[in-house]
Tab-separated table of C-alpha atoms in Angstrom:
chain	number	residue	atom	x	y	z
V	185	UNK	CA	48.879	-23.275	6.983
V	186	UNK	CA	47.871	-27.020	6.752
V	187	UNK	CA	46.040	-27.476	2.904
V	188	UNK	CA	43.977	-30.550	2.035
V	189	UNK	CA	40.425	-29.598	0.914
V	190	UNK	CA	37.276	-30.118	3.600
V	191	UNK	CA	37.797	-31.341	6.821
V	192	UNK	CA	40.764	-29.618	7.521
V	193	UNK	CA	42.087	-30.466	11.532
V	194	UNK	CA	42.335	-27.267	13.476
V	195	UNK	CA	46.018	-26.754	14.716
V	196	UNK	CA	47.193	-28.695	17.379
V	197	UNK	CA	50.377	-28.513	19.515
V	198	UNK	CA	52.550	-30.955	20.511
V	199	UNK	CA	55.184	-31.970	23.033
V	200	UNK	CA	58.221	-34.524	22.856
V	201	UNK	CA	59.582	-37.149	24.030
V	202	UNK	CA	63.259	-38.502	23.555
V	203	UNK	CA	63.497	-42.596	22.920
V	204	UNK	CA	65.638	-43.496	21.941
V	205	UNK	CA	68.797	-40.731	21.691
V	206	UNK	CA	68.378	-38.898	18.437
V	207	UNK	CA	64.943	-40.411	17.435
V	208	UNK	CA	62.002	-38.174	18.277
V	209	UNK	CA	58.475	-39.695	19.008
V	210	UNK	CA	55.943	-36.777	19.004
V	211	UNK	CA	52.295	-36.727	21.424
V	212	UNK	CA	49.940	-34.180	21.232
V	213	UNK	CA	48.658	-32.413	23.869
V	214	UNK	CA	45.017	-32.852	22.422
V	215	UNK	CA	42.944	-35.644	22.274
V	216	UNK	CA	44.246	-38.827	19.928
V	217	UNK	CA	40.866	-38.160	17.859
V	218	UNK	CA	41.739	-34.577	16.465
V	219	UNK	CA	45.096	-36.410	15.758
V	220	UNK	CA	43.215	-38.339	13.393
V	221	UNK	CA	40.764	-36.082	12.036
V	222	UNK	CA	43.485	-34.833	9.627
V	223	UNK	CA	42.820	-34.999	6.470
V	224	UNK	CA	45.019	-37.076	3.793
V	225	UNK	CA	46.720	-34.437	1.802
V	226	UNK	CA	47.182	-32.130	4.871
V	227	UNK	CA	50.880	-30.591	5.455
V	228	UNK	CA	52.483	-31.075	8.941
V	229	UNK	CA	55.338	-28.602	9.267
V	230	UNK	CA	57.953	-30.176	11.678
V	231	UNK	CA	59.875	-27.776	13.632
V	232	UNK	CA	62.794	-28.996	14.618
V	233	UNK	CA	63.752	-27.412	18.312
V	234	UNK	CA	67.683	-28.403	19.240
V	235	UNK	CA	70.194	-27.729	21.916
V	236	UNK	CA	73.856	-28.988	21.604
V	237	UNK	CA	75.890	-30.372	24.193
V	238	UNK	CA	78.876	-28.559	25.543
V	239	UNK	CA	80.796	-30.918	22.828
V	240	UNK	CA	78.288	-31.181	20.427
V	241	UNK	CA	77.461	-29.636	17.175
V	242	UNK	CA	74.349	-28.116	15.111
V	243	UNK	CA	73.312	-31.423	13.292
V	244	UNK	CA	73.636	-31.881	9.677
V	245	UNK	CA	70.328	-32.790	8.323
V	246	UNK	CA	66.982	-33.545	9.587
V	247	UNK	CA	64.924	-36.610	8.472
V	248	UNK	CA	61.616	-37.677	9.152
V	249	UNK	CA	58.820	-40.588	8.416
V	250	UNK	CA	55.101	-40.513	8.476
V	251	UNK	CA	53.289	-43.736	7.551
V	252	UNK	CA	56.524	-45.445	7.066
V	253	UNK	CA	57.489	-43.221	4.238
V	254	UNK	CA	60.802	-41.170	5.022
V	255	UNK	CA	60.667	-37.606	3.733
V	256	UNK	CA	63.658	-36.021	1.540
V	257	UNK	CA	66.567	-34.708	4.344
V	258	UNK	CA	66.604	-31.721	5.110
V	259	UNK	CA	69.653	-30.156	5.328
V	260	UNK	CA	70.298	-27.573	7.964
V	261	UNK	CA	73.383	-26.371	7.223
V	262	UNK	CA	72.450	-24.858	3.962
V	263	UNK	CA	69.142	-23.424	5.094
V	264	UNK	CA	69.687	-22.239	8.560
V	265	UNK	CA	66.761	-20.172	8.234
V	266	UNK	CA	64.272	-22.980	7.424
V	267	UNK	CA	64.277	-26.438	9.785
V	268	UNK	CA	60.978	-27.720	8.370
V	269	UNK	CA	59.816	-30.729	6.799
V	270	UNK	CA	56.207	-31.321	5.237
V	271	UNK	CA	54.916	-34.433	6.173
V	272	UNK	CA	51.712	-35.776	4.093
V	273	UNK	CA	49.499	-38.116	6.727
V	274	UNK	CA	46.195	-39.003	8.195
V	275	UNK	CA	45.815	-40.423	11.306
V	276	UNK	CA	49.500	-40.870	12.028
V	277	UNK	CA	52.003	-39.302	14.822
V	278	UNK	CA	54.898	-38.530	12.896
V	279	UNK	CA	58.445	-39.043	13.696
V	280	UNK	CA	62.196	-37.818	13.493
V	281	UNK	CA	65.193	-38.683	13.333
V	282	UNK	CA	68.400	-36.937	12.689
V	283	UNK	CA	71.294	-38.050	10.267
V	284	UNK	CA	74.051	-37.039	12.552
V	285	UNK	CA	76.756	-36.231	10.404
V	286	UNK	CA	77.613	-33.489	12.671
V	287	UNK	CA	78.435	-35.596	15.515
V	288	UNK	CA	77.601	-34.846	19.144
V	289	UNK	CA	74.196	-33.207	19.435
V	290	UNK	CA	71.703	-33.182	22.478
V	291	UNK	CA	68.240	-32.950	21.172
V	292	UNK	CA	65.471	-31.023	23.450
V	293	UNK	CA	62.956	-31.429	21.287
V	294	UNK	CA	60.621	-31.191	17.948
V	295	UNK	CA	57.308	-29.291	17.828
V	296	UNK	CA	54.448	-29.999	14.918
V	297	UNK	CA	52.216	-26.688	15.071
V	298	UNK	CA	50.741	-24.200	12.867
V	299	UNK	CA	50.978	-21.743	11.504
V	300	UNK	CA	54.993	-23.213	11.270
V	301	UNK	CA	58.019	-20.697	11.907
V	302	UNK	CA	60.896	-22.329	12.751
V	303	UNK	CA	62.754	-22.011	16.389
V	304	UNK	CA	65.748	-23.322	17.456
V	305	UNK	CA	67.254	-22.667	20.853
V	306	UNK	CA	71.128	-22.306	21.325
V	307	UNK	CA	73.363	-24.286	23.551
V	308	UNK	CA	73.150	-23.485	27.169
V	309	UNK	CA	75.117	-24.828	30.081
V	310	UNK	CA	73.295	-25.021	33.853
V	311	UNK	CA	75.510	-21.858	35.164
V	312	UNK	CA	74.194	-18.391	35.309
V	313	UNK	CA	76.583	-15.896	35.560
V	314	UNK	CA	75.853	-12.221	37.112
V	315	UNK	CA	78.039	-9.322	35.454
V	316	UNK	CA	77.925	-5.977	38.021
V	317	UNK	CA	79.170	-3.067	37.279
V	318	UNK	CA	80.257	-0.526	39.431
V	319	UNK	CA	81.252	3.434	38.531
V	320	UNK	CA	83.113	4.139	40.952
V	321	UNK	CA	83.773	8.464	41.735
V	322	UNK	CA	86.700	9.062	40.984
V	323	UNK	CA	88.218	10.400	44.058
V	324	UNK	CA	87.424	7.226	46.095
V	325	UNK	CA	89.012	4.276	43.720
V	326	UNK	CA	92.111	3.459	45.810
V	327	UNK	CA	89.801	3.092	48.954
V	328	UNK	CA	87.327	0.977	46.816
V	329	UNK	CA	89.682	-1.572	45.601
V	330	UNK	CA	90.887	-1.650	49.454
V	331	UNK	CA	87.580	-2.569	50.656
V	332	UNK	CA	86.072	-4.429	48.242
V	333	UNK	CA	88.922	-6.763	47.419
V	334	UNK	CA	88.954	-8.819	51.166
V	335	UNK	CA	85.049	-8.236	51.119
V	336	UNK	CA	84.061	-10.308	47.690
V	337	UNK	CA	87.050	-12.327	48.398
V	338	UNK	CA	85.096	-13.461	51.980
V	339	UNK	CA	81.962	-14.079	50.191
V	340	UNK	CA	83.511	-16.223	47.538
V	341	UNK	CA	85.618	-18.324	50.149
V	342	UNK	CA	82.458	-18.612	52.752
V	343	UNK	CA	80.836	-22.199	52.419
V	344	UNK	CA	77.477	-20.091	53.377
V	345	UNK	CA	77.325	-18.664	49.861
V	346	UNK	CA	77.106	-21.144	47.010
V	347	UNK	CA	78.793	-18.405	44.686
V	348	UNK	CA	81.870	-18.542	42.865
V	349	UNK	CA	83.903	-14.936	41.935
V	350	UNK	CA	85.292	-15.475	38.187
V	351	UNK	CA	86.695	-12.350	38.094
V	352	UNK	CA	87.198	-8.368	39.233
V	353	UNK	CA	88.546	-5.886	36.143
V	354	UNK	CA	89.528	-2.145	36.579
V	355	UNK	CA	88.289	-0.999	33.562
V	356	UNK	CA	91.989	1.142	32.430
V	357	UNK	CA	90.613	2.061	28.647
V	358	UNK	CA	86.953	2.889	27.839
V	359	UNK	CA	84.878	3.580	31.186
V	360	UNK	CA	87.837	5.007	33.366
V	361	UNK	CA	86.965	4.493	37.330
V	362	UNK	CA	84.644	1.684	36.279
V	363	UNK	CA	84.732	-2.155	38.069
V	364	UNK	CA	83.259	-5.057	36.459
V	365	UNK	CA	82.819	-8.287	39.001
V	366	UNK	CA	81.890	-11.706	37.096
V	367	UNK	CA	80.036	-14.065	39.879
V	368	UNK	CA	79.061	-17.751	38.815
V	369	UNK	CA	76.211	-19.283	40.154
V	370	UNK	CA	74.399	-22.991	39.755
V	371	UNK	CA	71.138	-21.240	37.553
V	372	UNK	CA	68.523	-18.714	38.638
V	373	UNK	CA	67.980	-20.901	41.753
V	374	UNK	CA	71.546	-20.259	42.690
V	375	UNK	CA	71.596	-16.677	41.953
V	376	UNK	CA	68.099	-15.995	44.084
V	377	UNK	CA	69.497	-18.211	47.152
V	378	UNK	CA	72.699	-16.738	47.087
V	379	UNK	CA	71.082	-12.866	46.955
V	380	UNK	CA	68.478	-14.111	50.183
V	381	UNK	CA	71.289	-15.685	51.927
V	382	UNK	CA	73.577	-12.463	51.942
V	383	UNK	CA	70.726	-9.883	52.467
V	384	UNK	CA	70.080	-12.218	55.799
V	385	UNK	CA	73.516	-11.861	56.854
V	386	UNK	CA	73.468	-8.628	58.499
V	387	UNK	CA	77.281	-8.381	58.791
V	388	UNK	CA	77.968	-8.417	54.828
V	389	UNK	CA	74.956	-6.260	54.305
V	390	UNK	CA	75.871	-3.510	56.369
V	391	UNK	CA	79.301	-3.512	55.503
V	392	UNK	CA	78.611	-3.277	51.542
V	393	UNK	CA	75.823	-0.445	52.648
V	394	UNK	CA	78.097	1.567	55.277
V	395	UNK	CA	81.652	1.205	53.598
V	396	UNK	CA	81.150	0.980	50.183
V	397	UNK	CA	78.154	2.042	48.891
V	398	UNK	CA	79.378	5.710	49.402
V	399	UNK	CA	82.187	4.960	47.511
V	400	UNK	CA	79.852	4.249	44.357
V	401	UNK	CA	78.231	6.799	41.959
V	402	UNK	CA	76.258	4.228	39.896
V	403	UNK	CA	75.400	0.059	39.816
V	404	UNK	CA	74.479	-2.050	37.170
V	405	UNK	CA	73.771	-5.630	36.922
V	406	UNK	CA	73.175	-8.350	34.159
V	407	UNK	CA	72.155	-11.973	34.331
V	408	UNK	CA	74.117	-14.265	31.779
V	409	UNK	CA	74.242	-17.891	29.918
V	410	UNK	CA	77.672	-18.922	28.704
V	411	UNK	CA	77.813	-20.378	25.499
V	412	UNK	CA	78.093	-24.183	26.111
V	413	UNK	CA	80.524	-24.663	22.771
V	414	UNK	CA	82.640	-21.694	24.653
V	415	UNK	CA	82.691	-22.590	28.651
V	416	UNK	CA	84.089	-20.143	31.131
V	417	UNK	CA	87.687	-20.839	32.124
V	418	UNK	CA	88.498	-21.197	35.379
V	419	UNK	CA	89.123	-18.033	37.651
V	420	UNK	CA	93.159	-17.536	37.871
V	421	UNK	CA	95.988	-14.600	38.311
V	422	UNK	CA	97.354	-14.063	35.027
V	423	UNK	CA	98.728	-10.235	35.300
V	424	UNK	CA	98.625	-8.695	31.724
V	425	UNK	CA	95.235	-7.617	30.312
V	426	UNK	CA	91.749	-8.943	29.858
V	427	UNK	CA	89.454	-7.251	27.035
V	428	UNK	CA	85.307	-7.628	27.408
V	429	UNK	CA	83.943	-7.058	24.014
V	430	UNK	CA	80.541	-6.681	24.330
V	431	UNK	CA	77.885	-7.133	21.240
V	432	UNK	CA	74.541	-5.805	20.634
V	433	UNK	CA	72.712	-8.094	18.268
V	434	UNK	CA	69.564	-7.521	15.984
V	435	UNK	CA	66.611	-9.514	17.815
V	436	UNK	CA	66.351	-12.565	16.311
V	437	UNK	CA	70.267	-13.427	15.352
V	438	UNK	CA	71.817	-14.929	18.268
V	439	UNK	CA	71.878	-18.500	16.864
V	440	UNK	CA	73.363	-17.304	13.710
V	441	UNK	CA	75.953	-15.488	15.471
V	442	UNK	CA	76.633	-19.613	17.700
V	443	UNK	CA	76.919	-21.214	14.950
V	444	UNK	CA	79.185	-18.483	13.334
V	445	UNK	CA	81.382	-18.338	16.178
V	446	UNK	CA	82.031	-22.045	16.552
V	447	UNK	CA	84.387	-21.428	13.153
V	448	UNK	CA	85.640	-17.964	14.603
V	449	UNK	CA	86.799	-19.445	18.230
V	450	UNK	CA	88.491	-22.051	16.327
V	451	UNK	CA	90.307	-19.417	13.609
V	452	UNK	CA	91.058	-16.843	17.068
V	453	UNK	CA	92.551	-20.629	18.553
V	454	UNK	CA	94.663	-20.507	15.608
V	455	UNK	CA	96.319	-17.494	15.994
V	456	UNK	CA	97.014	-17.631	19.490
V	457	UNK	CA	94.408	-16.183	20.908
V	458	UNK	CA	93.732	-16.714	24.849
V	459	UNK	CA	89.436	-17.163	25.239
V	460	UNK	CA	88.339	-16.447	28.747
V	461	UNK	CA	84.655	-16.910	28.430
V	462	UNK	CA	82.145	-16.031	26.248
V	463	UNK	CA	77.789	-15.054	27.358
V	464	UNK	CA	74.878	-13.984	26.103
V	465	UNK	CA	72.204	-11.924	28.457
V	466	UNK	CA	69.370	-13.314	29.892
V	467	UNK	CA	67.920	-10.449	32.230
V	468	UNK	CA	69.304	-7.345	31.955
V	469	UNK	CA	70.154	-5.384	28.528
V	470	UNK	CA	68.912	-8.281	26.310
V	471	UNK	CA	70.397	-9.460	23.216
V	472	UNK	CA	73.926	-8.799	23.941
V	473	UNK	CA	76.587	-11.071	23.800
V	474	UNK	CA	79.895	-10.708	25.434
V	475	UNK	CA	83.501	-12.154	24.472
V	476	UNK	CA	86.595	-12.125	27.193
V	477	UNK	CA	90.287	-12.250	26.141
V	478	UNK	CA	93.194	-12.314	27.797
V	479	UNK	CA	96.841	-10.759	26.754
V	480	UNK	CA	100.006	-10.278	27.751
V	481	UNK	CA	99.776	-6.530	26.930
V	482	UNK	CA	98.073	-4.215	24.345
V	483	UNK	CA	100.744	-4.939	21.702
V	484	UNK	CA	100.814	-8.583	21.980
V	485	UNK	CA	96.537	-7.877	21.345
V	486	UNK	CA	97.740	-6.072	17.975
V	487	UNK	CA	99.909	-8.704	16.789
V	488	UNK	CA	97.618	-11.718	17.772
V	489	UNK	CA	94.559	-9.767	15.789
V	490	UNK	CA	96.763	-9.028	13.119
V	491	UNK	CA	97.853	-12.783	12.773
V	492	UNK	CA	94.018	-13.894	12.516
V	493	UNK	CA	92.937	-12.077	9.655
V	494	UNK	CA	95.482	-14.093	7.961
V	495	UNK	CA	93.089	-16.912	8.563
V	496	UNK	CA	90.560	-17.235	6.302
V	497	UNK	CA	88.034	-18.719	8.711
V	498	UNK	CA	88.235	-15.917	10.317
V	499	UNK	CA	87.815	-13.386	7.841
V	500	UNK	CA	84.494	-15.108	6.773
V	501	UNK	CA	83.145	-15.045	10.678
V	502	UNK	CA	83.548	-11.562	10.187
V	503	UNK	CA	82.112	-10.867	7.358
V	504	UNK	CA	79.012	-13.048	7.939
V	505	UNK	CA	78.435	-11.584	11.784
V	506	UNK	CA	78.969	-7.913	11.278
V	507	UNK	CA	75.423	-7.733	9.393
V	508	UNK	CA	74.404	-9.180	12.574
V	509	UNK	CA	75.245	-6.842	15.087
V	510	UNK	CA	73.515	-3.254	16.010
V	511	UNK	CA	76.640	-2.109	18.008
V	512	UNK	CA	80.290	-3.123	19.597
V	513	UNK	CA	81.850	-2.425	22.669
V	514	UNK	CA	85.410	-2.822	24.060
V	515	UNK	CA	86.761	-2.457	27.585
C-alpha cells in the first residue's frame, strides 16, 4: 500500500511502452493530474512483467529511476519471488531499465499498481499445440491404426488445413489401447480455423464419424504452449521409443519450474538425452506441464537417466522442482 501521510493518490494502473529495447517508459491509463497528485514520500511498487525470447534468458537485475535518481538493483535471480522496486516521487512517471547481464531477454512489459504482487509471465512461442487422446476398445486397435493412419496423414498433407501432425504414439506401457496425436497449429486462430474448416468438409467429417468413431470408447483433448527456451523438434521417423512425462504443478509455480528447467534441459543435454518437445496447458487440465523424450529402447532410457544424476545440475533441478509438483505421469 502506497504510505506518505495526507493526500495520498488513489491507485492507478498503468500500461507500457517499449523505447527503446530494454528501457521501459511507463503511461497511465488515468488522467496526467492523478499522476501528479502523489504525494512526496509515497511508495510506487514496480512490477516488473517479462517474457524471454526463444534464445533469451530471465534477466539478471532490475533497475529503475524516478526524478533522475536510480534506485538500488534489484536482483532477480536471488529473489525470484519478489521483482519490485520502491520508487519515492511526486509528480514523476517513473522508468526502467534492465542491467542485462543475462543476455537475450524480450521485455513485454512493467506495471506500477497497488496493492503490488509481483507477476511475471513465462516464455511463449506463437504455436499452439492440441494433444488428443484417444482410448481406443480394445478389440478394435489393429483396425484403428488402419484407418486413422492415411486419414490424419490426408489432413496434415492437404493445403486446405493449415495444421501440422507432430506426432501419433501407441501408448505400449501405462494406458494400454490408448493413442495420443500431437497437432501444431499457428495460435488459437489457427486451431479455431482449422476445427471450422474440417467440420465444413463433409467428406473428413463423416469419415472420422462413420469409421472411426465406433472404434473409440473415450476422447480427450488439451490445448498447449511450448516452452519457447525448449521448442518442439521437428516431426520425424525415429523407430525406438518416445516417453510423455506429464506434470501436475501447484497453481502458482510454473515459472519456477522455466527457470528451473533451463539448468535441467541443459544437465539431461549432458548426458545424452534426446528432448522432443516440452508444453504447458492452456485449456484443458490446467497447470500441467508435459516433457517428450525419445530412446533407442527402455534400457538405453535406464542408462541415459542413470548417467544424469551424475550431474550435479541435475540433481539440484530435482531437488528444487519436486516441491513443486502435485503429481507425475509417464507414458
Amino acid at each position: 500500500m502506497p504510505g506518505g501521510g495526507e493526500g495520498d493518490a488513489a491507485p492507478m494502473s498503468t500500461a507500457v511502452e517499449v523505447s527503446p529495447p530494454r528501457e521501459f517508459s511507463v503511461t497511465s491509463e488515468k488522467e496526467s493530474s492523478e499522476q501528479r497528485s502523489l504525494q512526496v514520500g509515497a511508495v510506487v511498487p514496480i512490477v516488473l512483467v517479462f517474457a524471454s525470447s526463444r534464445s533469451g534468458s530471465i534477466p539478471s537485475h532490475l533497475r529503475a529511476t524516478v526524478l533522475g535518481r536510480e534506485l538500488e538493483p534489484v536482483d532477480v535471480r536471488s529473489a525470484r519471488s519478489t521483482f519490485t522496486a520502491n520508487a519515492t516521487g511526486a509528480g514523476a512517471i517513473p522508468k526502467a531499465s534492465f542491467d542485462d547481464k543475462g543476455g537475450g531477454i524480450g521485455a513485454t512489459g512493467l506495471d506500477i499498481d497497488y496493492p503490488s504482487r509481483p507477476v511475471v509471465k513465462a516464455a511463449v512461442s506463437k504455436f499452439i499445440h492440441e494433444f488428443q487422446k484417444h482410448s481406443v476398445l480394445p478389440q478394435h486397435v489393429e483396425q484403428y491404426k488402419k484407418l486413422l493412419g492415411p486419414y490424419y496423414k490426408g489432413i496434415n498433407e492437404s493445403p486446405e488445413f493449415h495444421a501440422r501432425l507432430l506426432g501419433s504414439f501407441e501408448v505400449v506401457v501405462g494406458d494400454v489401447d490408448t493413442f495420443v496425436h500431437v497437432w501444431e497449429y499457428e495460435g488459437l486462430p489457427g486451431f479455431e480455423s482449422v476445427k471450422a474448416a474440417v467440420k465444413e468438409s463433409k467428406g473428413h467429417l463423416e469419415f472420422f464419424n462413420h469409421d472411426i468413431m465406433p472404434l473409440v470408447q473415450k476422447r480427450t483433448n488439451q490445448l498447449n504452449q511450448e516452452f519457447a527456451f525448449w521448442p518442439t523438434a521437428p516431426p520425424e521417423v525415429k523407430g525406438g521409443i518416445y516417453e510423455l512425462r506429464t506434470y501436475t504443478l501447484k497453481p502458482g509455480a510454473l515459472l519456477e519450474w522455466e527457470h528451473e528447467w533451463r539448468v535441467g534441459l541443459e544437465a539431461r543435454l549432458q548426458s545424452g538425452h534426446s528432448p522432443v518437445g516440452a508444453w504447458f496447458s492452456q485449456i484443458g487440465k490446467l497447470h500441467q506441464v508435459h516433457h517428450m523424450w525419445h530412446y533407442a529402447s527402455l534400457e538405453e532410457r535406464r542408462q541415459k537417466r542413470q548417467k544424469a544424476w551424475n550431474i550435479d545440475a541435475w540433481s539440484g533441478t530435482v531437488t528444487k522442482t519436486v516441491k513443486l509438483t502435485e503429481s507425475m505421469d509417464s507414458k
